[in-house]
Tab-separated table of C-alpha atoms in Angstrom:
chain	number	residue	atom	x	y	z
A	25	TYR	CA	14.448	88.713	13.766
A	26	ARG	CA	13.972	87.374	17.280
A	27	GLY	CA	10.672	87.563	19.093
A	28	THR	CA	7.555	85.692	20.074
A	29	GLU	CA	4.220	85.098	18.424
A	30	THR	CA	1.122	83.326	19.627
A	31	PHE	CA	-0.541	80.739	17.395
A	32	THR	CA	-4.030	79.351	17.867
A	33	GLN	CA	-5.303	75.915	16.838
A	34	ASP	CA	-9.049	75.357	16.539
A	35	ASN	CA	-9.490	78.441	18.743
A	36	SER	CA	-8.964	76.214	21.780
A	37	ALA	CA	-5.293	76.619	22.724
A	38	ARG	CA	-2.693	79.348	22.543
A	39	ARG	CA	1.027	78.642	22.604
A	40	PRO	CA	3.940	81.098	22.532
A	41	VAL	CA	6.418	80.374	19.723
A	42	SER	CA	9.935	81.811	19.666
A	43	ILE	CA	11.336	82.925	16.323
A	44	VAL	CA	15.130	83.049	16.088
A	45	ASP	CA	17.562	83.917	13.320
A	46	ARG	CA	20.114	81.207	14.051
A	47	LYS	CA	20.529	77.521	13.331
A	48	VAL	CA	18.461	75.057	15.339
A	49	LYS	CA	20.718	73.117	17.689
A	50	ILE	CA	19.940	69.387	17.709
A	51	LEU	CA	21.361	66.570	19.807
A	52	LEU	CA	20.710	63.014	18.568
A	53	VAL	CA	21.510	60.268	21.092
A	54	GLU	CA	21.430	56.622	20.045
A	55	ASN	CA	22.867	53.383	21.370
A	56	ALA	CA	24.059	51.938	18.055
A	57	PRO	CA	24.027	53.187	14.444
A	58	ARG	CA	20.723	51.561	13.461
A	59	TRP	CA	19.098	52.516	10.169
A	60	GLU	CA	17.048	55.308	11.738
A	61	TYR	CA	20.197	56.939	13.106
A	62	LYS	CA	21.960	56.787	9.733
A	63	PHE	CA	18.908	58.226	7.953
A	64	LEU	CA	18.595	61.159	10.368
A	65	GLN	CA	22.323	61.832	10.459
A	66	THR	CA	22.467	62.182	6.678
A	67	ALA	CA	19.390	64.433	6.626
A	68	PHE	CA	20.688	66.740	9.371
A	69	LEU	CA	24.160	67.089	7.897
A	70	ARG	CA	22.619	68.179	4.607
A	71	ASP	CA	20.334	70.750	6.227
A	72	ARG	CA	21.976	74.173	6.532
A	73	ARG	CA	19.262	75.298	8.926
A	74	VAL	CA	20.436	73.029	11.747
A	75	GLU	CA	23.555	72.465	13.801
A	76	ALA	CA	23.462	68.812	14.784
A	77	ARG	CA	25.558	66.795	17.205
A	78	PHE	CA	25.558	62.996	17.366
A	79	LEU	CA	26.239	60.645	20.253
A	80	LEU	CA	26.325	56.852	20.242
A	81	ALA	CA	26.112	55.385	23.748
A	82	GLY	CA	27.601	52.099	22.513
A	83	GLY	CA	29.915	53.622	19.932
A	84	ASP	CA	33.688	53.485	19.646
A	85	ARG	CA	35.167	56.003	22.102
A	86	ARG	CA	38.011	56.981	19.754
A	87	ALA	CA	35.628	57.762	16.906
A	88	LEU	CA	33.309	59.753	19.151
A	89	SER	CA	36.241	61.784	20.463
A	90	ALA	CA	37.187	62.922	16.950
A	91	GLY	CA	35.264	66.175	17.389
A	92	PRO	CA	32.159	67.721	15.803
A	93	PRO	CA	29.658	66.660	14.715
A	94	PHE	CA	30.228	63.803	17.195
A	95	LEU	CA	30.195	64.030	20.979
A	96	PRO	CA	32.138	61.719	23.293
A	97	ALA	CA	29.552	61.778	26.097
A	98	PHE	CA	26.125	63.002	27.147
A	99	PRO	CA	26.099	66.660	28.270
A	100	ALA	CA	27.777	66.806	31.661
A	101	THR	CA	25.533	69.532	33.103
A	102	ARG	CA	21.979	70.808	32.787
A	103	GLN	CA	23.349	73.976	31.220
A	104	GLU	CA	25.070	72.023	28.443
A	105	LEU	CA	21.876	70.078	27.696
A	106	PHE	CA	19.709	73.198	27.814
A	107	ALA	CA	21.898	74.820	25.139
A	108	TYR	CA	20.136	72.604	22.577
A	109	ASP	CA	16.736	73.328	21.042
A	110	LEU	CA	15.835	69.725	20.212
A	111	LEU	CA	16.855	66.449	21.838
A	112	ILE	CA	16.260	63.172	19.988
A	113	LEU	CA	16.510	59.979	22.039
A	114	GLY	CA	16.723	56.645	20.280
A	115	ASP	CA	17.093	53.127	21.673
A	116	VAL	CA	19.304	54.257	24.560
A	117	PRO	CA	19.746	52.058	27.670
A	118	ALA	CA	18.254	53.443	30.881
A	119	ALA	CA	21.582	52.868	32.669
A	120	TYR	CA	23.307	55.198	30.198
A	121	ILE	CA	20.883	58.055	30.845
A	122	GLY	CA	20.500	57.418	34.570
A	123	PRO	CA	17.904	58.933	36.932
A	124	GLU	CA	19.629	62.302	37.306
A	125	ARG	CA	19.994	62.965	33.585
A	126	ALA	CA	16.474	61.658	32.955
A	127	GLY	CA	15.393	64.409	35.323
A	128	TRP	CA	17.375	66.904	33.253
A	129	VAL	CA	15.534	65.734	30.137
A	130	ARG	CA	12.190	66.187	31.881
A	131	ASP	CA	13.162	69.699	32.987
A	132	PHE	CA	14.569	70.482	29.524
A	133	VAL	CA	11.126	69.869	28.034
A	134	ARG	CA	9.225	71.480	30.884
A	135	GLU	CA	11.198	74.676	30.398
A	136	GLY	CA	10.607	74.882	26.651
A	137	GLY	CA	12.884	72.375	24.912
A	138	SER	CA	11.591	69.952	22.291
A	139	LEU	CA	11.979	66.179	22.553
A	140	ILE	CA	11.567	63.388	20.009
A	141	VAL	CA	11.638	59.809	21.286
A	142	ILE	CA	12.080	57.008	18.743
A	143	ALA	CA	11.079	53.591	20.034
A	144	GLY	CA	13.535	50.713	19.866
A	145	ARG	CA	13.409	46.962	20.217
A	146	GLN	CA	15.810	46.793	23.165
A	147	ASN	CA	15.467	49.787	25.461
A	148	MET	CA	13.256	52.697	24.441
A	149	PRO	CA	10.797	53.272	25.981
A	150	ALA	CA	10.483	49.891	27.745
A	151	ALA	CA	13.487	50.458	30.005
A	152	PHE	CA	12.046	53.814	31.119
A	153	HIS	CA	8.646	52.584	32.318
A	154	ALA	CA	9.041	54.371	35.637
A	155	GLY	CA	10.798	57.645	36.312
A	156	PRO	CA	11.077	61.197	34.974
A	157	LEU	CA	11.325	60.280	31.301
A	158	ALA	CA	8.173	58.146	31.319
A	159	GLU	CA	6.026	61.027	32.559
A	160	VAL	CA	7.194	63.225	29.684
A	161	LEU	CA	5.955	60.850	26.962
A	162	PRO	CA	2.507	61.324	25.362
A	163	VAL	CA	1.756	57.583	25.631
A	164	GLU	CA	1.473	54.998	28.373
A	165	PHE	CA	2.724	51.435	28.046
A	166	ALA	CA	3.055	48.224	30.017
A	167	PRO	CA	6.402	47.347	31.630
A	168	GLY	CA	8.692	44.923	29.847
A	169	ARG	CA	10.424	44.829	26.492
A	170	ALA	CA	8.352	43.983	23.429
A	171	VAL	CA	9.836	40.676	22.291
A	172	ALA	CA	9.753	40.063	18.536
A	173	ASN	CA	10.155	36.714	16.811
A	174	ASP	CA	12.930	37.248	14.270
A	175	LEU	CA	11.862	34.111	12.388
A	176	GLU	CA	8.263	35.233	12.007
A	177	ARG	CA	7.274	36.643	8.627
A	178	THR	CA	5.903	40.118	9.185
A	179	HIS	CA	3.274	41.917	7.126
A	180	PRO	CA	3.817	45.602	6.314
A	181	TYR	CA	1.253	48.165	7.354
A	182	LEU	CA	0.690	51.740	6.256
A	183	PRO	CA	0.081	54.162	9.123
A	184	VAL	CA	-3.145	56.126	8.883
A	185	LEU	CA	-3.375	59.890	9.264
A	186	THR	CA	-5.769	61.014	11.975
A	187	ARG	CA	-7.741	64.236	11.587
A	188	ALA	CA	-5.072	65.980	13.666
A	189	GLY	CA	-2.420	64.415	11.438
A	190	GLU	CA	-4.161	65.734	8.349
A	191	ARG	CA	-3.875	69.259	9.798
A	192	SER	CA	-0.224	68.854	10.745
A	193	GLU	CA	2.169	70.728	8.466
A	194	MET	CA	5.034	68.323	9.136
A	195	LEU	CA	2.947	65.458	7.732
A	196	SER	CA	1.766	67.326	4.647
A	197	LEU	CA	3.515	65.515	1.818
A	198	ALA	CA	1.731	67.481	-0.924
A	199	GLU	CA	-0.325	70.614	-1.537
A	200	THR	CA	-3.971	69.533	-1.508
A	201	PRO	CA	-5.797	67.079	0.784
A	202	GLU	CA	-6.342	64.739	-2.169
A	203	GLU	CA	-2.658	64.798	-3.131
A	204	ILE	CA	-1.628	64.277	0.501
A	205	ALA	CA	-3.873	61.208	0.779
A	206	ARG	CA	-2.414	59.748	-2.416
A	207	ALA	CA	1.152	60.456	-1.245
A	208	TRP	CA	0.616	58.569	1.997
A	209	GLN	CA	-0.763	55.585	0.107
A	210	THR	CA	2.434	55.320	-1.955
A	211	LEU	CA	4.856	55.142	0.984
A	212	PRO	CA	6.551	51.862	1.926
A	213	GLY	CA	4.921	50.160	4.885
A	214	PHE	CA	6.357	49.543	8.341
A	215	HIS	CA	6.884	46.087	9.841
A	216	TRP	CA	7.282	46.834	13.551
A	217	MET	CA	5.698	49.016	16.213
A	218	PHE	CA	6.157	49.303	19.956
A	219	PRO	CA	2.865	48.449	21.726
A	220	THR	CA	1.351	51.233	23.795
A	221	SER	CA	-1.641	50.953	26.111
A	222	LYS	CA	-3.166	54.422	25.672
A	223	LEU	CA	-2.578	58.096	25.050
A	224	ARG	CA	-2.007	60.344	28.025
A	225	PRO	CA	-4.729	62.907	28.742
A	226	GLY	CA	-4.280	65.851	26.409
A	227	ALA	CA	-2.060	63.939	23.975
A	228	THR	CA	-2.860	63.667	20.275
A	229	ALA	CA	-2.312	60.782	17.877
A	230	LEU	CA	-1.118	61.980	14.464
A	231	LEU	CA	-0.541	58.568	12.862
A	232	VAL	CA	-2.208	55.334	13.949
A	233	HIS	CA	-1.977	51.647	13.107
A	234	PRO	CA	-4.707	50.503	10.701
A	235	ARG	CA	-5.518	47.402	12.789
A	236	GLN	CA	-3.873	47.332	16.216
A	237	LYS	CA	-5.549	48.913	19.218
A	238	ALA	CA	-4.387	50.715	22.333
A	239	GLY	CA	-7.329	50.101	24.597
A	240	GLU	CA	-10.391	51.012	22.565
A	241	GLN	CA	-8.567	53.406	20.241
A	242	PRO	CA	-6.267	52.752	17.259
A	243	ALA	CA	-2.689	52.268	18.436
A	244	PRO	CA	-0.648	55.465	17.912
A	245	VAL	CA	2.354	55.279	15.613
A	246	LEU	CA	3.135	58.973	16.101
A	247	ALA	CA	1.805	60.897	19.085
A	248	SER	CA	2.384	64.395	20.407
A	249	HIS	CA	1.648	66.543	23.410
A	250	TYR	CA	2.887	69.560	25.308
A	251	TYR	CA	4.686	69.039	28.596
A	252	GLY	CA	5.167	72.281	30.444
A	253	ARG	CA	6.389	74.775	27.857
A	254	GLY	CA	7.919	72.132	25.580
A	255	GLN	CA	6.593	69.685	23.006
A	256	VAL	CA	7.204	65.944	22.776
A	257	LEU	CA	6.857	63.629	19.771
A	258	PHE	CA	6.852	59.868	20.247
A	259	PHE	CA	7.477	57.518	17.324
A	260	ALA	CA	6.350	53.981	18.113
A	261	THR	CA	8.387	52.639	15.187
A	262	ASP	CA	12.021	52.859	14.107
A	263	GLU	CA	11.352	52.487	10.396
A	264	THR	CA	10.878	55.973	8.949
A	265	TRP	CA	14.189	55.327	7.147
A	266	ARG	CA	12.094	53.295	4.695
A	267	TRP	CA	10.761	56.638	3.444
A	268	ARG	CA	14.197	57.889	2.401
A	269	THR	CA	14.470	59.311	-1.111
């Protein structure tokens, strides 16, 4: 079946949703094979519902030229990028994306594509503070890379579900609200988070830090919003691999 349906949330917004009878086409772009990349790669390759392609900006050219599921380079045209349903950007250098392709990413979302951005400790999103990609994100942040002290002993934190997060199907780890709350309390904690200054107007925090603030509000660990006809998710941490089973 292929068609469209309109879903309502809290009777306040209506969004068209396309239903297709084919695999979801995903492009995952990272700079290096960090733990998050390895976790997602394994999950996607196991999932028969998706057709995933993987690209490492700093990877070995010979390995990336071996053929699917790996790509040797970022899509060369807008049309090639727009053939995907979901684009996932990891800790990719701004110089690798470049202003023109950042504009493609913005237009990809504006015209109905989905984007997930996973923060990194070197480039993402700090290197994209200005430009087309920054305006697509559901969060705002100060310029400059978040410098971490590798010798400092960190303390794990458990992200907290917001009310919107409690209603989100993708964050429902059990059947009942009570079981969901217990499931979230049993997850391993995170140790790092990219600092954001605030949510953009219209954006929603789904997971927040239990202590840190972004302005007067809890700092978002996972935030979402619609940009044009597409949806964007921003993960302020690169440690969901700790939840692997």
